[in-house]
Amino acid sequence: MPKGSTSQVGAIGAFTLAAIRRLGQATLFLVQVLRHSGTSLVRPALTVREIYFAGALSLIIIMVSGLFVGMVLGLQGYETLQTYGSEEKLGVLVALSLVRELGPVVSALLFASRAGSAITAEIGLMKATEQIVAMDMMAVNPIARVVAPRFWGGVISMPLLAALFSAMGIFGAYIVGVRLIGVDEGAFWSQMQAAVDFDHDIMNGVIKSMVFGVGISAVATFEGFDAPPTAEGVSRATTRTVVHSSLLVLALDLVLTGFMMRMWGN
């Protein structure tokens, strides 16, 4: 084998081993977070505070993005359905697209960019300023006191934000389709109500958004806790959180969609 090919194979092998090692570290970290999550239950104020920072402060970007995505869906959907004379199906098209797929996925990507990066930066900064070390010296477990509330705050916030994104998207499609273009309002709402199934459609979206919340929160807290205690280290950890969380969301979406289609046939 030529020398150049050998070095390339070695580089790929080293990269694969490093990726597997880091995945193992992240898995062990997640196990520790789950083991020390009792503090979040005993002192719910800690988790409520993180729900506010991760969820409530993300409301504006989620609501505005959902509204615009819904308006674009309404416009594009009307143009497509008009070709087949099925404009009255616009509500069904928009609702199923948002509830099943776009709501959980797009809101998760926005959540990873806004809240995930903030969680990583906050924990990384606490590590850089030696607040984590100080907790250890005072016999306070930093995973229980700092990491677990942020993890559960993200997990709880994600489904609520995804539901709000879908609701705003449907409202945006209503404005464009019914108010501006002139689709029949009764057909828009009645056909949507008849076509959207709670168990198969809405629960699929809820399950997806909960899984995405676990993945994003795990990545964000791990990267923050594992970040080198320097400005450059925190910056790189924040970037890794956005990149890894976004890729994880897309990969999980593929797996979950395939699983749900096989289980429930939709």
Short mmCIF file of N, CA and C in Angstrom, two decimals, residues 75-174:
data_model
loop_
_atom_site.label_atom_id
_atom_site.label_comp_id
_atom_site.label_asym_id
_atom_site.label_seq_id
_atom_site.Cartn_x
_atom_site.Cartn_y
_atom_site.Cartn_z
N LEU A 75 -48.36 29.62 1.56
CA LEU A 75 -48.20 30.13 0.19
C LEU A 75 -47.80 29.02 -0.78
N GLN A 76 -46.76 28.25 -0.39
CA GLN A 76 -46.29 27.18 -1.26
C GLN A 76 -47.34 26.07 -1.38
N GLY A 77 -47.98 25.74 -0.26
CA GLY A 77 -49.00 24.69 -0.30
C GLY A 77 -50.17 25.06 -1.18
N TYR A 78 -50.59 26.31 -1.12
CA TYR A 78 -51.72 26.73 -1.97
C TYR A 78 -51.36 26.61 -3.44
N GLU A 79 -50.15 27.05 -3.80
CA GLU A 79 -49.74 26.97 -5.20
C GLU A 79 -49.72 25.53 -5.69
N THR A 80 -49.27 24.61 -4.84
CA THR A 80 -49.22 23.19 -5.23
C THR A 80 -50.62 22.58 -5.31
N LEU A 81 -51.44 22.82 -4.28
CA LEU A 81 -52.78 22.22 -4.24
C LEU A 81 -53.68 22.79 -5.31
N GLN A 82 -53.46 24.05 -5.69
CA GLN A 82 -54.30 24.68 -6.72
C GLN A 82 -54.17 23.93 -8.04
N THR A 83 -53.01 23.38 -8.30
CA THR A 83 -52.78 22.64 -9.54
C THR A 83 -53.73 21.44 -9.65
N TYR A 84 -54.05 20.84 -8.50
CA TYR A 84 -54.92 19.65 -8.48
C TYR A 84 -56.35 19.99 -8.04
N GLY A 85 -56.66 21.27 -7.92
CA GLY A 85 -58.01 21.67 -7.51
C GLY A 85 -58.35 21.27 -6.09
N SER A 86 -57.36 21.24 -5.20
CA SER A 86 -57.60 20.79 -3.81
C SER A 86 -57.20 21.86 -2.81
N GLU A 87 -57.52 23.12 -3.09
CA GLU A 87 -57.12 24.20 -2.21
C GLU A 87 -57.67 24.04 -0.79
N GLU A 88 -58.84 23.38 -0.69
CA GLU A 88 -59.46 23.23 0.64
C GLU A 88 -58.65 22.30 1.55
N LYS A 89 -57.68 21.58 0.98
CA LYS A 89 -56.81 20.70 1.78
C LYS A 89 -55.63 21.44 2.40
N LEU A 90 -55.59 22.76 2.22
CA LEU A 90 -54.42 23.51 2.69
C LEU A 90 -54.20 23.34 4.20
N GLY A 91 -55.28 23.38 4.97
CA GLY A 91 -55.15 23.23 6.42
C GLY A 91 -54.54 21.89 6.80
N VAL A 92 -54.96 20.83 6.10
CA VAL A 92 -54.43 19.49 6.38
C VAL A 92 -52.94 19.43 6.08
N LEU A 93 -52.58 19.96 4.90
CA LEU A 93 -51.17 19.93 4.48
C LEU A 93 -50.28 20.65 5.48
N VAL A 94 -50.69 21.83 5.87
CA VAL A 94 -49.88 22.64 6.79
C VAL A 94 -49.80 21.99 8.17
N ALA A 95 -50.94 21.53 8.68
CA ALA A 95 -50.97 20.97 10.04
C ALA A 95 -50.11 19.72 10.14
N LEU A 96 -50.27 18.80 9.17
CA LEU A 96 -49.48 17.56 9.24
C LEU A 96 -47.99 17.83 9.05
N SER A 97 -47.66 18.76 8.16
CA SER A 97 -46.24 19.09 7.95
C SER A 97 -45.62 19.66 9.22
N LEU A 98 -46.36 20.52 9.90
CA LEU A 98 -45.82 21.16 11.09
C LEU A 98 -45.79 20.22 12.29
N VAL A 99 -46.90 19.55 12.54
CA VAL A 99 -47.01 18.73 13.76
C VAL A 99 -46.09 17.53 13.71
N ARG A 100 -46.03 16.88 12.53
CA ARG A 100 -45.22 15.66 12.43
C ARG A 100 -43.73 15.95 12.29
N GLU A 101 -43.37 16.98 11.50
CA GLU A 101 -41.97 17.10 11.11
C GLU A 101 -41.36 18.47 11.40
N LEU A 102 -41.89 19.50 10.76
CA LEU A 102 -41.21 20.78 10.81
C LEU A 102 -41.20 21.39 12.21
N GLY A 103 -42.31 21.25 12.93
CA GLY A 103 -42.37 21.83 14.28
C GLY A 103 -41.29 21.30 15.19
N PRO A 104 -41.21 19.96 15.39
CA PRO A 104 -40.15 19.44 16.28
C PRO A 104 -38.75 19.71 15.76
N VAL A 105 -38.52 19.52 14.45
CA VAL A 105 -37.14 19.61 13.93
C VAL A 105 -36.65 21.06 13.91
N VAL A 106 -37.42 21.97 13.33
CA VAL A 106 -36.96 23.36 13.21
C VAL A 106 -36.84 24.00 14.60
N SER A 107 -37.81 23.75 15.47
CA SER A 107 -37.71 24.33 16.81
C SER A 107 -36.51 23.75 17.57
N ALA A 108 -36.19 22.47 17.33
CA ALA A 108 -35.01 21.87 17.98
C ALA A 108 -33.72 22.51 17.48
N LEU A 109 -33.64 22.77 16.17
CA LEU A 109 -32.44 23.42 15.63
C LEU A 109 -32.29 24.84 16.20
N LEU A 110 -33.42 25.56 16.31
CA LEU A 110 -33.37 26.90 16.90
C LEU A 110 -33.00 26.83 18.38
N PHE A 111 -33.56 25.83 19.06
CA PHE A 111 -33.28 25.66 20.50
C PHE A 111 -31.80 25.35 20.73
N ALA A 112 -31.23 24.51 19.86
CA ALA A 112 -29.81 24.18 20.00
C ALA A 112 -28.95 25.42 19.79
N SER A 113 -29.33 26.25 18.83
CA SER A 113 -28.53 27.44 18.53
C SER A 113 -28.63 28.47 19.65
N ARG A 114 -29.82 28.65 20.17
CA ARG A 114 -30.01 29.72 21.17
C ARG A 114 -29.74 29.23 22.60
N ALA A 115 -30.51 28.23 23.04
CA ALA A 115 -30.42 27.80 24.44
C ALA A 115 -29.25 26.84 24.66
N GLY A 116 -29.02 25.91 23.72
CA GLY A 116 -27.92 24.96 23.89
C GLY A 116 -26.58 25.64 24.00
N SER A 117 -26.33 26.60 23.11
CA SER A 117 -25.06 27.32 23.16
C SER A 117 -24.94 28.13 24.45
N ALA A 118 -26.07 28.69 24.92
CA ALA A 118 -26.04 29.48 26.16
C ALA A 118 -25.72 28.60 27.37
N ILE A 119 -26.30 27.39 27.40
CA ILE A 119 -26.02 26.46 28.51
C ILE A 119 -24.54 26.09 28.53
N THR A 120 -23.99 25.77 27.36
CA THR A 120 -22.57 25.42 27.28
C THR A 120 -21.68 26.58 27.73
N ALA A 121 -21.99 27.77 27.24
CA ALA A 121 -21.17 28.93 27.59
C ALA A 121 -21.25 29.22 29.09
N GLU A 122 -22.45 29.06 29.67
CA GLU A 122 -22.61 29.37 31.10
C GLU A 122 -21.82 28.39 31.97
N ILE A 123 -21.94 27.08 31.66
CA ILE A 123 -21.20 26.09 32.44
C ILE A 123 -19.70 26.23 32.21
N GLY A 124 -19.30 26.46 30.94
CA GLY A 124 -17.89 26.64 30.64
C GLY A 124 -17.30 27.85 31.34
N LEU A 125 -18.07 28.93 31.43
CA LEU A 125 -17.58 30.13 32.12
C LEU A 125 -17.45 29.88 33.62
N MET A 126 -18.39 29.12 34.18
CA MET A 126 -18.29 28.77 35.60
C MET A 126 -17.03 27.95 35.87
N LYS A 127 -16.69 27.09 34.88
CA LYS A 127 -15.48 26.29 35.04
C LYS A 127 -14.23 27.17 34.90
N ALA A 128 -14.27 28.09 33.93
CA ALA A 128 -13.10 28.97 33.71
C ALA A 128 -12.86 29.90 34.89
N THR A 129 -13.91 30.30 35.57
CA THR A 129 -13.76 31.19 36.73
C THR A 129 -13.66 30.42 38.05
N GLU A 130 -13.46 29.11 37.94
CA GLU A 130 -13.20 28.22 39.08
C GLU A 130 -14.37 28.12 40.06
N GLN A 131 -15.58 28.43 39.59
CA GLN A 131 -16.75 28.24 40.46
C GLN A 131 -17.03 26.76 40.66
N ILE A 132 -16.76 25.95 39.61
CA ILE A 132 -16.97 24.50 39.73
C ILE A 132 -16.01 23.92 40.77
N VAL A 133 -14.74 24.36 40.70
CA VAL A 133 -13.75 23.89 41.67
C VAL A 133 -14.16 24.29 43.09
N ALA A 134 -14.65 25.52 43.23
CA ALA A 134 -15.07 26.00 44.56
C ALA A 134 -16.20 25.14 45.12
N MET A 135 -17.11 24.71 44.26
CA MET A 135 -18.21 23.84 44.72
C MET A 135 -17.66 22.51 45.22
N ASP A 136 -16.70 21.96 44.46
CA ASP A 136 -16.08 20.71 44.88
C ASP A 136 -15.44 20.86 46.25
N MET A 137 -14.75 21.98 46.49
CA MET A 137 -14.07 22.22 47.77
C MET A 137 -15.07 22.36 48.90
N MET A 138 -16.28 22.84 48.59
CA MET A 138 -17.31 23.00 49.63
C MET A 138 -18.21 21.76 49.73
N ALA A 139 -17.76 20.66 49.07
CA ALA A 139 -18.50 19.39 49.11
C ALA A 139 -19.88 19.50 48.47
N VAL A 140 -19.98 20.41 47.49
CA VAL A 140 -21.22 20.52 46.72
C VAL A 140 -20.98 19.86 45.37
N ASN A 141 -21.82 18.90 45.03
CA ASN A 141 -21.66 18.18 43.76
C ASN A 141 -22.08 19.10 42.61
N PRO A 142 -21.15 19.51 41.73
CA PRO A 142 -21.51 20.43 40.65
C PRO A 142 -22.45 19.82 39.63
N ILE A 143 -22.39 18.50 39.47
CA ILE A 143 -23.32 17.88 38.51
C ILE A 143 -24.75 17.98 39.03
N ALA A 144 -24.92 17.73 40.32
CA ALA A 144 -26.27 17.81 40.90
C ALA A 144 -26.75 19.26 40.99
N ARG A 145 -25.83 20.19 41.32
CA ARG A 145 -26.24 21.57 41.58
C ARG A 145 -26.30 22.43 40.31
N VAL A 146 -25.40 22.15 39.35
CA VAL A 146 -25.30 23.01 38.17
C VAL A 146 -25.84 22.33 36.91
N VAL A 147 -25.41 21.08 36.69
CA VAL A 147 -25.70 20.42 35.41
C VAL A 147 -27.12 19.88 35.34
N ALA A 148 -27.53 19.11 36.36
CA ALA A 148 -28.84 18.43 36.30
C ALA A 148 -30.01 19.41 36.12
N PRO A 149 -30.07 20.53 36.86
CA PRO A 149 -31.20 21.46 36.61
C PRO A 149 -31.22 22.01 35.19
N ARG A 150 -30.04 22.29 34.62
CA ARG A 150 -30.00 22.79 33.24
C ARG A 150 -30.42 21.70 32.26
N PHE A 151 -30.02 20.47 32.53
CA PHE A 151 -30.42 19.35 31.67
C PHE A 151 -31.93 19.19 31.66
N TRP A 152 -32.54 19.13 32.82
CA TRP A 152 -34.00 18.93 32.88
C TRP A 152 -34.76 20.17 32.43
N GLY A 153 -34.19 21.34 32.63
CA GLY A 153 -34.82 22.55 32.11
C GLY A 153 -34.93 22.51 30.59
N GLY A 154 -33.88 22.02 29.93
CA GLY A 154 -33.92 21.89 28.46
C GLY A 154 -34.88 20.80 28.01
N VAL A 155 -34.88 19.67 28.73
CA VAL A 155 -35.76 18.55 28.35
C VAL A 155 -37.24 18.96 28.46
N ILE A 156 -37.58 19.70 29.50
CA ILE A 156 -38.98 20.11 29.69
C ILE A 156 -39.36 21.22 28.72
N SER A 157 -38.45 22.11 28.42
CA SER A 157 -38.76 23.27 27.56
C SER A 157 -39.00 22.86 26.11
N MET A 158 -38.25 21.87 25.64
CA MET A 158 -38.26 21.56 24.21
C MET A 158 -39.64 21.19 23.67
N PRO A 159 -40.42 20.27 24.29
CA PRO A 159 -41.75 19.95 23.75
C PRO A 159 -42.70 21.15 23.76
N LEU A 160 -42.58 22.00 24.80
CA LEU A 160 -43.45 23.17 24.87
C LEU A 160 -43.15 24.16 23.74
N LEU A 161 -41.86 24.34 23.45
CA LEU A 161 -41.48 25.24 22.37
C LEU A 161 -41.90 24.68 21.01
N ALA A 162 -41.77 23.35 20.84
CA ALA A 162 -42.17 22.74 19.57
C ALA A 162 -43.68 22.89 19.35
N ALA A 163 -44.47 22.72 20.41
CA ALA A 163 -45.92 22.88 20.29
C ALA A 163 -46.27 24.32 19.93
N LEU A 164 -45.58 25.28 20.54
CA LEU A 164 -45.83 26.68 20.24
C LEU A 164 -45.42 27.02 18.80
N PHE A 165 -44.32 26.44 18.35
CA PHE A 165 -43.86 26.65 16.97
C PHE A 165 -44.94 26.17 15.98
N SER A 166 -45.49 24.97 16.22
CA SER A 166 -46.51 24.42 15.33
C SER A 166 -47.77 25.28 15.35
N ALA A 167 -48.17 25.73 16.54
CA ALA A 167 -49.37 26.56 16.64
C ALA A 167 -49.20 27.88 15.89
N MET A 168 -48.04 28.50 16.04
CA MET A 168 -47.79 29.75 15.32
C MET A 168 -47.70 29.51 13.81
N GLY A 169 -47.16 28.36 13.42
CA GLY A 169 -47.09 28.03 11.99
C GLY A 169 -48.48 27.88 11.39
N ILE A 170 -49.38 27.20 12.10
CA ILE A 170 -50.76 27.04 11.60
C ILE A 170 -51.44 28.41 11.51
N PHE A 171 -51.18 29.26 12.50
CA PHE A 171 -51.76 30.60 12.47
C PHE A 171 -51.23 31.40 11.27
N GLY A 172 -49.94 31.27 10.99
CA GLY A 172 -49.35 31.95 9.84
C GLY A 172 -49.96 31.46 8.53
N ALA A 173 -50.17 30.14 8.42
CA ALA A 173 -50.79 29.60 7.21
C ALA A 173 -52.24 30.07 7.08
N TYR A 174 -52.91 30.20 8.21
CA TYR A 174 -54.30 30.71 8.19
C TYR A 174 -54.34 32.15 7.66
#
